[in-house]
């Protein structure tokens, strides 16, 4: 298989060179070339999955061509389905295998309301297992909104844009979607006129705090290519709100004009790392004041419309949960010919003398999606290498994902880089694209709407195809670890089944959900030992090889066996709000010598600053290979 993969990789290189250097006059030539190459690979058993030709466009020759073939080193792309709406915003629905997509009110939607097929839907519930979508009802315009979760799993979408058609303006809207998990549930967006933001916001950001509240900040009062004093909303507020909301935030005045969709990450000390333009601060969630200012990040600004990405690297017990922030990519200038930034900056914000350590990516990329994988690495996908974010402003799509290994290893030291190029897709993902890791360990990729309210094909048409990228750990020589949690930490919760209309009529809180009847939940508590059932196939291990080693601040390498909690957050415009991966301490390992599964004894997260209350995907990782995930709820302290 390695030899076959090598042949395919070499072929990919040759074809990409051919497509790049030969000017293709006919829009039909690139699909024809794809057909020929696909046939070549198919004869050798290298092209798995269904054959799907690229969408046609006048400059199709710029699209790199790739194949669906397995590889432990390069990963694999598969087409999953059709999104129905342009996936500009996305978030997983907790305790299900579903994701919700949101878009703006425009001509592009291919989803219709079930009760009236002549009307469009602007949000859908997409079933990952079935590759189908269900249209949802929206009252206000969700375009360029933000979002997060409440501790019970209720999804909150907030902010938005101007009124369109029969959809009201969404600037100060709060919308709630229950975490229903029954297959027959018809949960829908709940928008109330009496539950709103205190300031209208377009392009705001959200980060979940240690107590489960949502920290909401920044944005503008209307759409614009860049922020300015005239339209800026330099304030923050909470949901549920404080009596003093909103509160002026001078940092957002100092960082104009590059501070739309500012970046924020909750640190294990309970405070916020906040970044905008080239500047970063540590912000207290107790006094609501700036605690410290960090050195400027070298290079150009990293926020919209230059649009880099950021991620809080995995929080690990092995190094006593020392936090690190990674910020990558963006455009080098606000110009149509600007190149993609190829540098990343990494900083330890709680260290004694924090400063940026710079690393070079293999290629430039603006509008990146930076996703935490269950093995602790970061997958960087989507975006372009020329132009900026915004309608019609970018070209030269970057089709190859890049894997970033967050820890040092013999291989990364030998190569002199933590970055590894992955197999490319042939579908450009430009402005308004998303990426989200899902339960089975793959990364869902969707969206790309670089055209303002247009149904024309154009060079880069609005994209409805949904892909899955399978990282190399999906193709190991031995089965992946098995994880079961229902027998040890499962419980049944009864939620009275009430319709959305009934809840609104009775003025019940939208956070309590519309109900599912009996619902199964896996629950864990803070700083409390629990057990999960596991099966390892790669090796036979003793307890001393499995338990988490004593914490060492200088140890950034993952242990042989890990138990991780992952929150994918709310993603839009390269901003992954509240995304975090937290490793838990393994304190015991009991081998079952009979016919049952082994058991791991695991200590729950220390507190909400490390792991805010709510829903997470739990995985067990053995030697870098993760199990499929299971949903687990971290219960809020009473």
mmCIF file of C-alpha atoms in Angstrom, residues 48 61 103 127 135 138 171 329 396 398 466 541:
data_model
loop_
_atom_site.group_PDB
_atom_site.id
_atom_site.type_symbol
_atom_site.label_atom_id
_atom_site.label_comp_id
_atom_site.label_asym_id
_atom_site.label_seq_id
_atom_site.Cartn_x
_atom_site.Cartn_y
_atom_site.Cartn_z
ATOM 1 C CA UNK A 48 -11.581 4.817 -3.435
ATOM 2 C CA UNK A 61 -7.229 24.929 -14.409
ATOM 3 C CA UNK A 103 -26.157 31.195 6.488
ATOM 4 C CA UNK A 127 -27.335 14.389 9.976
ATOM 5 C CA UNK A 135 -34.711 22.693 7.328
ATOM 6 C CA UNK A 138 -35.216 31.471 11.457
ATOM 7 C CA UNK A 171 -27.984 42.790 15.015
ATOM 8 C CA UNK A 329 -1.698 32.729 8.602
ATOM 9 C CA UNK A 396 -5.304 30.893 -5.503
ATOM 10 C CA UNK A 398 -4.944 26.441 -0.784
ATOM 11 C CA UNK A 466 -19.770 18.449 2.210
ATOM 12 C CA UNK A 541 0.121 -2.753 28.925
#
